[in-house]
Amino acid sequence: RVQLVESGGGSVQAGGSLKLSCQASGNVAGIYCLGWFRQAPGKEREPVAFIHTDARSTHYGDSVMGRFSISQDKAKDTLYLQMISLKPEDAAMYYCAASSAFNCMTVIRTHVPRSSLFDYWGRGTQVTVSS
């Protein structure tokens, strides 16, 4: 199994920045993709950003393209999400997720990333953006 623990959420004003972290532990060698989803109250879970564990492939949701950047530190088994130019509509609970599907990035790039592709989830970290 893989355990994921998010951190770094908080409250910022519109236009501000935050950097989320996700610490992975357990059988991380079996993970091929890592990513972030977010969910605001009353809304569906939305795919945000994804990275293959070879760090050569990334994918972003349309609403965050150009503002968010996903990265990983494999030595620390840590995933990051750098968020800049935050908007009130970015406010949500942000979840870290991991997929053991070897073709995960192909699926992510050719379909709307589905929660079902991901085997492991963190508990989330809250991001609040005030206007």
mmCIF file of N, CA and C in Angstrom:
data_model
loop_
_atom_site.group_PDB
_atom_site.id
_atom_site.type_symbol
_atom_site.label_atom_id
_atom_site.label_comp_id
_atom_site.label_asym_id
_atom_site.label_seq_id
_atom_site.Cartn_x
_atom_site.Cartn_y
_atom_site.Cartn_z
ATOM 1 N N ARG A 1 0.816 -1.191 0.000
ATOM 2 C CA ARG A 1 0.000 0.000 0.000
ATOM 3 C C ARG A 1 0.856 1.250 0.000
ATOM 4 N N VAL A 2 0.236 2.352 -0.377
ATOM 5 C CA VAL A 2 0.896 3.648 -0.403
ATOM 6 C C VAL A 2 0.086 4.613 0.447
ATOM 7 N N GLN A 3 0.776 5.366 1.263
ATOM 8 C CA GLN A 3 0.122 6.399 2.064
ATOM 9 C C GLN A 3 0.520 7.770 1.512
ATOM 10 N N LEU A 4 -0.438 8.662 1.469
ATOM 11 C CA LEU A 4 -0.218 10.014 0.947
ATOM 12 C C LEU A 4 -0.703 11.030 1.974
ATOM 13 N N VAL A 5 0.142 11.997 2.265
ATOM 14 C CA VAL A 5 -0.221 13.034 3.231
ATOM 15 C C VAL A 5 0.055 14.401 2.620
ATOM 16 N N GLU A 6 -0.999 15.178 2.454
ATOM 17 C CA GLU A 6 -0.864 16.520 1.881
ATOM 18 C C GLU A 6 -0.588 17.557 2.957
ATOM 19 N N SER A 7 0.045 18.640 2.533
ATOM 20 C CA SER A 7 0.267 19.788 3.420
ATOM 21 C C SER A 7 0.434 21.033 2.556
ATOM 22 N N GLY A 8 0.423 22.178 3.206
ATOM 23 C CA GLY A 8 0.695 23.423 2.496
ATOM 24 C C GLY A 8 -0.523 24.264 2.163
ATOM 25 N N GLY A 9 -1.717 23.730 2.430
ATOM 26 C CA GLY A 9 -2.903 24.515 2.164
ATOM 27 C C GLY A 9 -2.987 25.713 3.108
ATOM 28 N N GLY A 10 -3.892 26.621 2.795
ATOM 29 C CA GLY A 10 -4.060 27.793 3.636
ATOM 30 C C GLY A 10 -4.960 28.808 2.966
ATOM 31 N N SER A 11 -4.959 29.992 3.527
ATOM 32 C CA SER A 11 -5.784 31.082 3.006
ATOM 33 C C SER A 11 -4.907 32.149 2.378
ATOM 34 N N VAL A 12 -5.248 32.552 1.173
ATOM 35 C CA VAL A 12 -4.508 33.606 0.484
ATOM 36 C C VAL A 12 -5.496 34.532 -0.197
ATOM 37 N N GLN A 13 -5.018 35.696 -0.549
ATOM 38 C CA GLN A 13 -5.835 36.612 -1.335
ATOM 39 C C GLN A 13 -5.677 36.290 -2.814
ATOM 40 N N ALA A 14 -6.668 36.678 -3.571
ATOM 41 C CA ALA A 14 -6.606 36.493 -5.018
ATOM 42 C C ALA A 14 -5.318 37.118 -5.553
ATOM 43 N N GLY A 15 -4.680 36.382 -6.450
ATOM 44 C CA GLY A 15 -3.406 36.813 -6.993
ATOM 45 C C GLY A 15 -2.212 36.262 -6.247
ATOM 46 N N GLY A 16 -2.472 35.666 -5.105
ATOM 47 C CA GLY A 16 -1.396 35.117 -4.295
ATOM 48 C C GLY A 16 -0.947 33.745 -4.756
ATOM 49 N N SER A 17 -0.023 33.172 -3.976
ATOM 50 C CA SER A 17 0.577 31.887 -4.332
ATOM 51 C C SER A 17 0.566 30.944 -3.144
ATOM 52 N N LEU A 18 0.554 29.677 -3.444
ATOM 53 C CA LEU A 18 0.700 28.619 -2.440
ATOM 54 C C LEU A 18 1.443 27.466 -3.082
ATOM 55 N N LYS A 19 2.139 26.697 -2.245
ATOM 56 C CA LYS A 19 2.794 25.487 -2.724
ATOM 57 C C LYS A 19 2.332 24.334 -1.856
ATOM 58 N N LEU A 20 1.661 23.385 -2.481
ATOM 59 C CA LEU A 20 1.204 22.203 -1.793
ATOM 60 C C LEU A 20 2.250 21.101 -1.889
ATOM 61 N N SER A 21 2.299 20.283 -0.852
ATOM 62 C CA SER A 21 3.196 19.131 -0.848
ATOM 63 C C SER A 21 2.389 17.882 -0.556
ATOM 64 N N CYS A 22 2.894 16.768 -1.055
ATOM 65 C CA CYS A 22 2.279 15.469 -0.790
ATOM 66 C C CYS A 22 3.398 14.474 -0.522
ATOM 67 N N GLN A 23 3.464 14.018 0.719
ATOM 68 C CA GLN A 23 4.494 13.056 1.115
ATOM 69 C C GLN A 23 3.960 11.652 0.905
ATOM 70 N N ALA A 24 4.675 10.870 0.123
ATOM 71 C CA ALA A 24 4.288 9.487 -0.128
ATOM 72 C C ALA A 24 5.153 8.546 0.700
ATOM 73 N N SER A 25 4.567 7.452 1.123
ATOM 74 C CA SER A 25 5.313 6.418 1.842
ATOM 75 C C SER A 25 4.691 5.071 1.526
ATOM 76 N N GLY A 26 5.429 4.027 1.842
ATOM 77 C CA GLY A 26 4.963 2.686 1.535
ATOM 78 C C GLY A 26 5.569 2.188 0.235
ATOM 79 N N ASN A 27 4.816 1.431 -0.532
ATOM 80 C CA ASN A 27 5.301 0.800 -1.759
ATOM 81 C C ASN A 27 5.242 1.770 -2.947
ATOM 82 N N VAL A 28 6.031 2.843 -2.852
ATOM 83 C CA VAL A 28 5.989 3.885 -3.885
ATOM 84 C C VAL A 28 6.591 3.408 -5.200
ATOM 85 N N ALA A 29 7.381 2.326 -5.171
ATOM 86 C CA ALA A 29 8.003 1.829 -6.396
ATOM 87 C C ALA A 29 6.966 1.352 -7.406
ATOM 88 N N GLY A 30 5.786 1.011 -6.942
ATOM 89 C CA GLY A 30 4.740 0.519 -7.826
ATOM 90 C C GLY A 30 3.836 1.598 -8.382
ATOM 91 N N ILE A 31 4.207 2.846 -8.166
ATOM 92 C CA ILE A 31 3.394 3.978 -8.626
ATOM 93 C C ILE A 31 3.943 4.543 -9.924
ATOM 94 N N TYR A 32 3.065 4.775 -10.894
ATOM 95 C CA TYR A 32 3.482 5.309 -12.175
ATOM 96 C C TYR A 32 3.060 6.767 -12.375
ATOM 97 N N CYS A 33 1.955 7.164 -11.796
ATOM 98 C CA CYS A 33 1.489 8.545 -11.927
ATOM 99 C C CYS A 33 1.089 9.106 -10.572
ATOM 100 N N LEU A 34 1.372 10.364 -10.405
ATOM 101 C CA LEU A 34 0.931 11.114 -9.233
ATOM 102 C C LEU A 34 0.165 12.327 -9.704
ATOM 103 N N GLY A 35 -0.750 12.784 -8.888
ATOM 104 C CA GLY A 35 -1.511 13.937 -9.340
ATOM 105 C C GLY A 35 -2.295 14.608 -8.245
ATOM 106 N N TRP A 36 -2.939 15.677 -8.649
ATOM 107 C CA TRP A 36 -3.773 16.456 -7.748
ATOM 108 C C TRP A 36 -5.170 16.603 -8.342
ATOM 109 N N PHE A 37 -6.131 16.396 -7.503
ATOM 110 C CA PHE A 37 -7.522 16.704 -7.795
ATOM 111 C C PHE A 37 -7.969 17.762 -6.789
ATOM 112 N N ARG A 38 -9.065 18.421 -7.087
ATOM 113 C CA ARG A 38 -9.649 19.341 -6.117
ATOM 114 C C ARG A 38 -11.166 19.221 -6.147
ATOM 115 N N GLN A 39 -11.753 19.558 -5.026
ATOM 116 C CA GLN A 39 -13.205 19.494 -4.935
ATOM 117 C C GLN A 39 -13.705 20.625 -4.051
ATOM 118 N N ALA A 40 -14.554 21.447 -4.628
ATOM 119 C CA ALA A 40 -15.200 22.528 -3.898
ATOM 120 C C ALA A 40 -16.572 22.050 -3.429
ATOM 121 N N PRO A 41 -17.099 22.642 -2.387
ATOM 122 C CA PRO A 41 -18.418 22.229 -1.885
ATOM 123 C C PRO A 41 -19.488 22.282 -2.970
ATOM 124 N N GLY A 42 -20.225 21.184 -3.107
ATOM 125 C CA GLY A 42 -21.310 21.134 -4.079
ATOM 126 C C GLY A 42 -20.884 20.890 -5.511
ATOM 127 N N LYS A 43 -19.581 20.672 -5.704
ATOM 128 C CA LYS A 43 -19.068 20.442 -7.060
ATOM 129 C C LYS A 43 -18.409 19.083 -7.161
ATOM 130 N N GLU A 44 -18.256 18.624 -8.395
ATOM 131 C CA GLU A 44 -17.587 17.350 -8.630
ATOM 132 C C GLU A 44 -16.084 17.498 -8.447
ATOM 133 N N ARG A 45 -15.443 16.378 -8.159
ATOM 134 C CA ARG A 45 -13.989 16.384 -8.056
ATOM 135 C C ARG A 45 -13.400 16.707 -9.426
ATOM 136 N N GLU A 46 -12.462 17.627 -9.446
ATOM 137 C CA GLU A 46 -11.903 18.145 -10.689
ATOM 138 C C GLU A 46 -10.429 17.782 -10.812
ATOM 139 N N PRO A 47 -10.007 17.243 -11.945
ATOM 140 C CA PRO A 47 -8.577 16.968 -12.145
ATOM 141 C C PRO A 47 -7.787 18.258 -12.288
ATOM 142 N N VAL A 48 -6.637 18.334 -11.650
ATOM 143 C CA VAL A 48 -5.848 19.563 -11.635
ATOM 144 C C VAL A 48 -4.527 19.397 -12.386
ATOM 145 N N ALA A 49 -3.693 18.495 -11.923
ATOM 146 C CA ALA A 49 -2.368 18.337 -12.524
ATOM 147 C C ALA A 49 -1.837 16.944 -12.249
ATOM 148 N N PHE A 50 -1.026 16.435 -13.208
ATOM 149 C CA PHE A 50 -0.555 15.055 -13.107
ATOM 150 C C PHE A 50 0.863 14.964 -13.630
ATOM 151 N N ILE A 51 1.604 13.997 -13.081
ATOM 152 C CA ILE A 51 2.971 13.794 -13.511
ATOM 153 C C ILE A 51 3.280 12.308 -13.492
ATOM 154 N N HIS A 52 4.010 11.853 -14.529
ATOM 155 C CA HIS A 52 4.482 10.480 -14.520
ATOM 156 C C HIS A 52 5.703 10.425 -13.619
ATOM 157 N N THR A 53 5.894 9.316 -12.962
ATOM 158 C CA THR A 53 6.991 9.232 -12.004
ATOM 159 C C THR A 53 8.366 9.258 -12.655
ATOM 160 N N ASP A 54 8.392 9.159 -14.004
ATOM 161 C CA ASP A 54 9.681 9.363 -14.689
ATOM 162 C C ASP A 54 9.955 10.846 -14.882
ATOM 163 N N ALA A 55 8.988 11.677 -14.491
ATOM 164 C CA ALA A 55 9.083 13.139 -14.526
ATOM 165 C C ALA A 55 9.184 13.702 -15.933
ATOM 166 N N ARG A 56 8.954 12.896 -16.943
ATOM 167 C CA ARG A 56 9.051 13.390 -18.311
ATOM 168 C C ARG A 56 7.712 13.864 -18.851
ATOM 169 N N SER A 57 6.642 13.467 -18.211
ATOM 170 C CA SER A 57 5.312 13.780 -18.727
ATOM 171 C C SER A 57 4.479 14.444 -17.650
ATOM 172 N N THR A 58 3.819 15.518 -18.042
ATOM 173 C CA THR A 58 2.886 16.191 -17.153
ATOM 174 C C THR A 58 1.605 16.513 -17.920
ATOM 175 N N HIS A 59 0.573 16.773 -17.171
ATOM 176 C CA HIS A 59 -0.718 17.127 -17.774
ATOM 177 C C HIS A 59 -1.453 18.032 -16.811
ATOM 178 N N TYR A 60 -2.101 19.055 -17.361
ATOM 179 C CA TYR A 60 -2.806 20.014 -16.524
ATOM 180 C C TYR A 60 -4.248 20.183 -16.969
ATOM 181 N N GLY A 61 -5.089 20.448 -16.006
ATOM 182 C CA GLY A 61 -6.448 20.810 -16.331
ATOM 183 C C GLY A 61 -6.491 22.175 -16.998
ATOM 184 N N ASP A 62 -7.463 22.397 -17.842
ATOM 185 C CA ASP A 62 -7.541 23.647 -18.593
ATOM 186 C C ASP A 62 -7.611 24.871 -17.681
ATOM 187 N N SER A 63 -8.275 24.742 -16.565
ATOM 188 C CA SER A 63 -8.499 25.905 -15.701
ATOM 189 C C SER A 63 -7.246 26.341 -14.946
ATOM 190 N N VAL A 64 -6.230 25.502 -14.906
ATOM 191 C CA VAL A 64 -5.019 25.855 -14.154
ATOM 192 C C VAL A 64 -3.797 25.974 -15.048
ATOM 193 N N MET A 65 -3.955 25.672 -16.318
ATOM 194 C CA MET A 65 -2.832 25.725 -17.257
ATOM 195 C C MET A 65 -2.160 27.097 -17.217
ATOM 196 N N GLY A 66 -0.838 27.089 -17.074
ATOM 197 C CA GLY A 66 -0.092 28.339 -17.052
ATOM 198 C C GLY A 66 0.010 28.991 -15.688
ATOM 199 N N ARG A 67 -0.758 28.511 -14.716
ATOM 200 C CA ARG A 67 -0.717 29.076 -13.360
ATOM 201 C C ARG A 67 -0.209 28.080 -12.333
ATOM 202 N N PHE A 68 -0.449 26.817 -12.554
ATOM 203 C CA PHE A 68 -0.031 25.777 -11.627
ATOM 204 C C PHE A 68 1.099 24.965 -12.260
ATOM 205 N N SER A 69 1.978 24.466 -11.413
ATOM 206 C CA SER A 69 3.087 23.648 -11.890
ATOM 207 C C SER A 69 3.267 22.462 -10.956
ATOM 208 N N ILE A 70 3.276 21.257 -11.526
ATOM 209 C CA ILE A 70 3.462 20.042 -10.732
ATOM 210 C C ILE A 70 4.899 19.575 -10.860
ATOM 211 N N SER A 71 5.441 19.082 -9.761
ATOM 212 C CA SER A 71 6.804 18.568 -9.781
ATOM 213 C C SER A 71 6.944 17.518 -8.693
ATOM 214 N N GLN A 72 8.063 16.813 -8.735
ATOM 215 C CA GLN A 72 8.290 15.799 -7.714
ATOM 216 C C GLN A 72 9.758 15.779 -7.324
ATOM 217 N N ASP A 73 10.009 15.375 -6.118
ATOM 218 C CA ASP A 73 11.360 15.116 -5.627
ATOM 219 C C ASP A 73 11.390 13.634 -5.295
ATOM 220 N N LYS A 74 11.943 12.843 -6.204
ATOM 221 C CA LYS A 74 11.900 11.400 -6.014
ATOM 222 C C LYS A 74 12.739 10.971 -4.820
ATOM 223 N N ALA A 75 13.788 11.692 -4.532
ATOM 224 C CA ALA A 75 14.630 11.333 -3.384
ATOM 225 C C ALA A 75 13.862 11.471 -2.076
ATOM 226 N N LYS A 76 12.902 12.375 -2.061
ATOM 227 C CA LYS A 76 12.103 12.610 -0.860
ATOM 228 C C LYS A 76 10.713 11.989 -0.964
ATOM 229 N N ASP A 77 10.418 11.351 -2.102
ATOM 230 C CA ASP A 77 9.079 10.782 -2.327
ATOM 231 C C ASP A 77 8.003 11.838 -2.078
ATOM 232 N N THR A 78 8.249 13.003 -2.601
ATOM 233 C CA THR A 78 7.344 14.120 -2.361
ATOM 234 C C THR A 78 6.883 14.730 -3.677
ATOM 235 N N LEU A 79 5.612 14.984 -3.745
ATOM 236 C CA LEU A 79 4.982 15.624 -4.885
ATOM 237 C C LEU A 79 4.640 17.060 -4.493
ATOM 238 N N TYR A 80 4.771 17.971 -5.447
ATOM 239 C CA TYR A 80 4.472 19.374 -5.179
ATOM 240 C C TYR A 80 3.473 19.926 -6.197
ATOM 241 N N LEU A 81 2.777 20.955 -5.771
ATOM 242 C CA LEU A 81 1.933 21.712 -6.682
ATOM 243 C C LEU A 81 2.144 23.190 -6.364
ATOM 244 N N GLN A 82 2.865 23.864 -7.243
ATOM 245 C CA GLN A 82 3.073 25.300 -7.100
ATOM 246 C C GLN A 82 1.920 26.021 -7.778
ATOM 247 N N MET A 83 1.247 26.856 -7.015
ATOM 248 C CA MET A 83 0.091 27.566 -7.537
ATOM 249 C C MET A 83 0.354 29.065 -7.455
ATOM 250 N N ILE A 84 0.217 29.746 -8.575
ATOM 251 C CA ILE A 84 0.375 31.202 -8.603
ATOM 252 C C ILE A 84 -0.876 31.828 -9.195
ATOM 253 N N SER A 85 -0.977 33.133 -9.055
ATOM 254 C CA SER A 85 -2.126 33.872 -9.603
ATOM 255 C C SER A 85 -3.439 33.213 -9.205
ATOM 256 N N LEU A 86 -3.540 32.887 -7.935
ATOM 257 C CA LEU A 86 -4.720 32.177 -7.466
ATOM 258 C C LEU A 86 -5.974 33.024 -7.608
ATOM 259 N N LYS A 87 -7.062 32.345 -7.940
ATOM 260 C CA LYS A 87 -8.361 32.985 -8.119
ATOM 261 C C LYS A 87 -9.343 32.428 -7.082
ATOM 262 N N PRO A 88 -10.396 33.151 -6.775
ATOM 263 C CA PRO A 88 -11.383 32.618 -5.828
ATOM 264 C C PRO A 88 -11.936 31.261 -6.263
ATOM 265 N N GLU A 89 -12.022 31.042 -7.565
ATOM 266 C CA GLU A 89 -12.550 29.755 -8.040
ATOM 267 C C GLU A 89 -11.566 28.602 -7.861
ATOM 268 N N ASP A 90 -10.339 28.898 -7.436
ATOM 269 C CA ASP A 90 -9.379 27.839 -7.121
ATOM 270 C C ASP A 90 -9.592 27.287 -5.711
ATOM 271 N N ALA A 91 -10.419 27.945 -4.930
ATOM 272 C CA ALA A 91 -10.656 27.495 -3.564
ATOM 273 C C ALA A 91 -11.321 26.128 -3.560
ATOM 274 N N ALA A 92 -10.746 25.207 -2.815
ATOM 275 C CA ALA A 92 -11.254 23.834 -2.785
ATOM 276 C C ALA A 92 -10.409 23.023 -1.810
ATOM 277 N N MET A 93 -10.845 21.809 -1.582
ATOM 278 C CA MET A 93 -9.989 20.823 -0.914
ATOM 279 C C MET A 93 -9.157 20.174 -2.011
ATOM 280 N N TYR A 94 -7.856 20.152 -1.814
ATOM 281 C CA TYR A 94 -6.943 19.583 -2.789
ATOM 282 C C TYR A 94 -6.466 18.217 -2.307
ATOM 283 N N TYR A 95 -6.619 17.238 -3.193
ATOM 284 C CA TYR A 95 -6.262 15.867 -2.861
ATOM 285 C C TYR A 95 -5.105 15.386 -3.715
ATOM 286 N N CYS A 96 -4.171 14.717 -3.086
ATOM 287 C CA CYS A 96 -3.080 14.053 -3.774
ATOM 288 C C CYS A 96 -3.523 12.625 -4.093
ATOM 289 N N ALA A 97 -3.130 12.127 -5.265
ATOM 290 C CA ALA A 97 -3.534 10.784 -5.664
ATOM 291 C C ALA A 97 -2.397 10.082 -6.384
ATOM 292 N N ALA A 98 -2.386 8.757 -6.300
ATOM 293 C CA ALA A 98 -1.341 7.958 -6.935
ATOM 294 C C ALA A 98 -1.970 6.802 -7.694
ATOM 295 N N SER A 99 -1.407 6.515 -8.871
ATOM 296 C CA SER A 99 -1.927 5.449 -9.715
ATOM 297 C C SER A 99 -0.855 4.403 -9.971
ATOM 298 N N SER A 100 -1.241 3.133 -9.866
ATOM 299 C CA SER A 100 -0.335 2.026 -10.164
ATOM 300 C C SER A 100 -0.540 1.492 -11.577
ATOM 301 N N ALA A 101 -1.357 2.179 -12.373
ATOM 302 C CA ALA A 101 -1.588 1.743 -13.758
ATOM 303 C C ALA A 101 -0.407 2.161 -14.628
ATOM 304 N N PHE A 102 0.219 1.197 -15.302
ATOM 305 C CA PHE A 102 1.439 1.511 -16.055
ATOM 306 C C PHE A 102 1.156 2.453 -17.223
ATOM 307 N N ASN A 103 -0.087 2.470 -17.721
ATOM 308 C CA ASN A 103 -0.458 3.337 -18.845
ATOM 309 C C ASN A 103 -1.206 4.585 -18.380
ATOM 310 N N CYS A 104 -1.000 4.948 -17.125
ATOM 311 C CA CYS A 104 -1.794 6.030 -16.550
ATOM 312 C C CYS A 104 -1.664 7.344 -17.319
ATOM 313 N N MET A 105 -0.462 7.714 -17.724
ATOM 314 C CA MET A 105 -0.319 9.003 -18.397
ATOM 315 C C MET A 105 -0.981 8.994 -19.760
ATOM 316 N N THR A 106 -0.944 7.872 -20.455
ATOM 317 C CA THR A 106 -1.655 7.766 -21.737
ATOM 318 C C THR A 106 -3.142 7.974 -21.527
ATOM 319 N N VAL A 107 -3.668 7.361 -20.486
ATOM 320 C CA VAL A 107 -5.094 7.512 -20.187
ATOM 321 C C VAL A 107 -5.400 8.961 -19.808
ATOM 322 N N ILE A 108 -4.543 9.542 -18.982
ATOM 323 C CA ILE A 108 -4.766 10.916 -18.530
ATOM 324 C C ILE A 108 -4.775 11.879 -19.713
ATOM 325 N N ARG A 109 -3.880 11.667 -20.656
ATOM 326 C CA ARG A 109 -3.749 12.598 -21.779
ATOM 327 C C ARG A 109 -4.823 12.414 -22.832
ATOM 328 N N THR A 110 -5.434 11.252 -22.881
ATOM 329 C CA THR A 110 -6.415 10.992 -23.941
ATOM 330 C C THR A 110 -7.857 11.017 -23.439
ATOM 331 N N HIS A 111 -8.008 11.035 -22.136
ATOM 332 C CA HIS A 111 -9.342 11.103 -21.561
ATOM 333 C C HIS A 111 -9.332 12.117 -20.423
ATOM 334 N N VAL A 112 -10.490 12.559 -20.013
ATOM 335 C CA VAL A 112 -10.564 13.381 -18.806
ATOM 336 C C VAL A 112 -10.128 12.502 -17.635
ATOM 337 N N PRO A 113 -9.080 12.909 -16.914
ATOM 338 C CA PRO A 113 -8.598 12.056 -15.826
ATOM 339 C C PRO A 113 -9.700 11.722 -14.831
ATOM 340 N N ARG A 114 -9.882 10.438 -14.591
ATOM 341 C CA ARG A 114 -10.927 9.976 -13.689
ATOM 342 C C ARG A 114 -10.341 9.574 -12.358
ATOM 343 N N SER A 115 -11.126 9.820 -11.341
ATOM 344 C CA SER A 115 -10.702 9.409 -10.006
ATOM 345 C C SER A 115 -10.433 7.915 -9.955
ATOM 346 N N SER A 116 -11.192 7.149 -10.742
ATOM 347 C CA SER A 116 -11.086 5.686 -10.693
ATOM 348 C C SER A 116 -9.736 5.175 -11.166
ATOM 349 N N LEU A 117 -8.968 6.010 -11.874
ATOM 350 C CA LEU A 117 -7.644 5.595 -12.339
ATOM 351 C C LEU A 117 -6.640 5.547 -11.187
ATOM 352 N N PHE A 118 -6.965 6.208 -10.092
ATOM 353 C CA PHE A 118 -6.037 6.359 -8.990
ATOM 354 C C PHE A 118 -6.406 5.439 -7.833
ATOM 355 N N ASP A 119 -5.360 4.732 -7.357
ATOM 356 C CA ASP A 119 -5.571 3.718 -6.327
ATOM 357 C C ASP A 119 -5.496 4.276 -4.917
ATOM 358 N N TYR A 120 -4.696 5.319 -4.747
ATOM 359 C CA TYR A 120 -4.410 5.812 -3.403
ATOM 360 C C TYR A 120 -4.686 7.314 -3.335
ATOM 361 N N TRP A 121 -5.186 7.721 -2.179
ATOM 362 C CA TRP A 121 -5.587 9.108 -1.987
ATOM 363 C C TRP A 121 -5.156 9.613 -0.620
ATOM 364 N N GLY A 122 -4.800 10.888 -0.593
ATOM 365 C CA GLY A 122 -4.591 11.540 0.695
ATOM 366 C C GLY A 122 -5.908 12.063 1.226
ATOM 367 N N ARG A 123 -5.850 12.662 2.405
ATOM 368 C CA ARG A 123 -7.057 13.179 3.029
ATOM 369 C C ARG A 123 -7.389 14.604 2.604
ATOM 370 N N GLY A 124 -6.453 15.243 1.954
ATOM 371 C CA GLY A 124 -6.726 16.568 1.427
ATOM 372 C C GLY A 124 -6.149 17.695 2.249
ATOM 373 N N THR A 125 -5.946 18.818 1.591
ATOM 374 C CA THR A 125 -5.525 20.042 2.257
ATOM 375 C C THR A 125 -6.355 21.181 1.675
ATOM 376 N N GLN A 126 -6.851 22.027 2.553
ATOM 377 C CA GLN A 126 -7.806 23.061 2.153
ATOM 378 C C GLN A 126 -7.090 24.304 1.625
ATOM 379 N N VAL A 127 -7.561 24.795 0.507
ATOM 380 C CA VAL A 127 -7.078 26.058 -0.053
ATOM 381 C C VAL A 127 -8.245 27.031 -0.111
ATOM 382 N N THR A 128 -8.059 28.184 0.490
ATOM 383 C CA THR A 128 -9.072 29.230 0.483
ATOM 384 C C THR A 128 -8.500 30.467 -0.195
ATOM 385 N N VAL A 129 -9.254 31.040 -1.112
ATOM 386 C CA VAL A 129 -8.793 32.224 -1.837
ATOM 387 C C VAL A 129 -9.851 33.315 -1.697
ATOM 388 N N SER A 130 -9.457 34.406 -1.111
ATOM 389 C CA SER A 130 -10.398 35.510 -0.908
ATOM 390 C C SER A 130 -10.214 36.570 -1.992
ATOM 391 N N SER A 131 -11.315 37.161 -2.369
ATOM 392 C CA SER A 131 -11.260 38.174 -3.435
ATOM 393 C C SER A 131 -11.008 39.561 -2.858
#
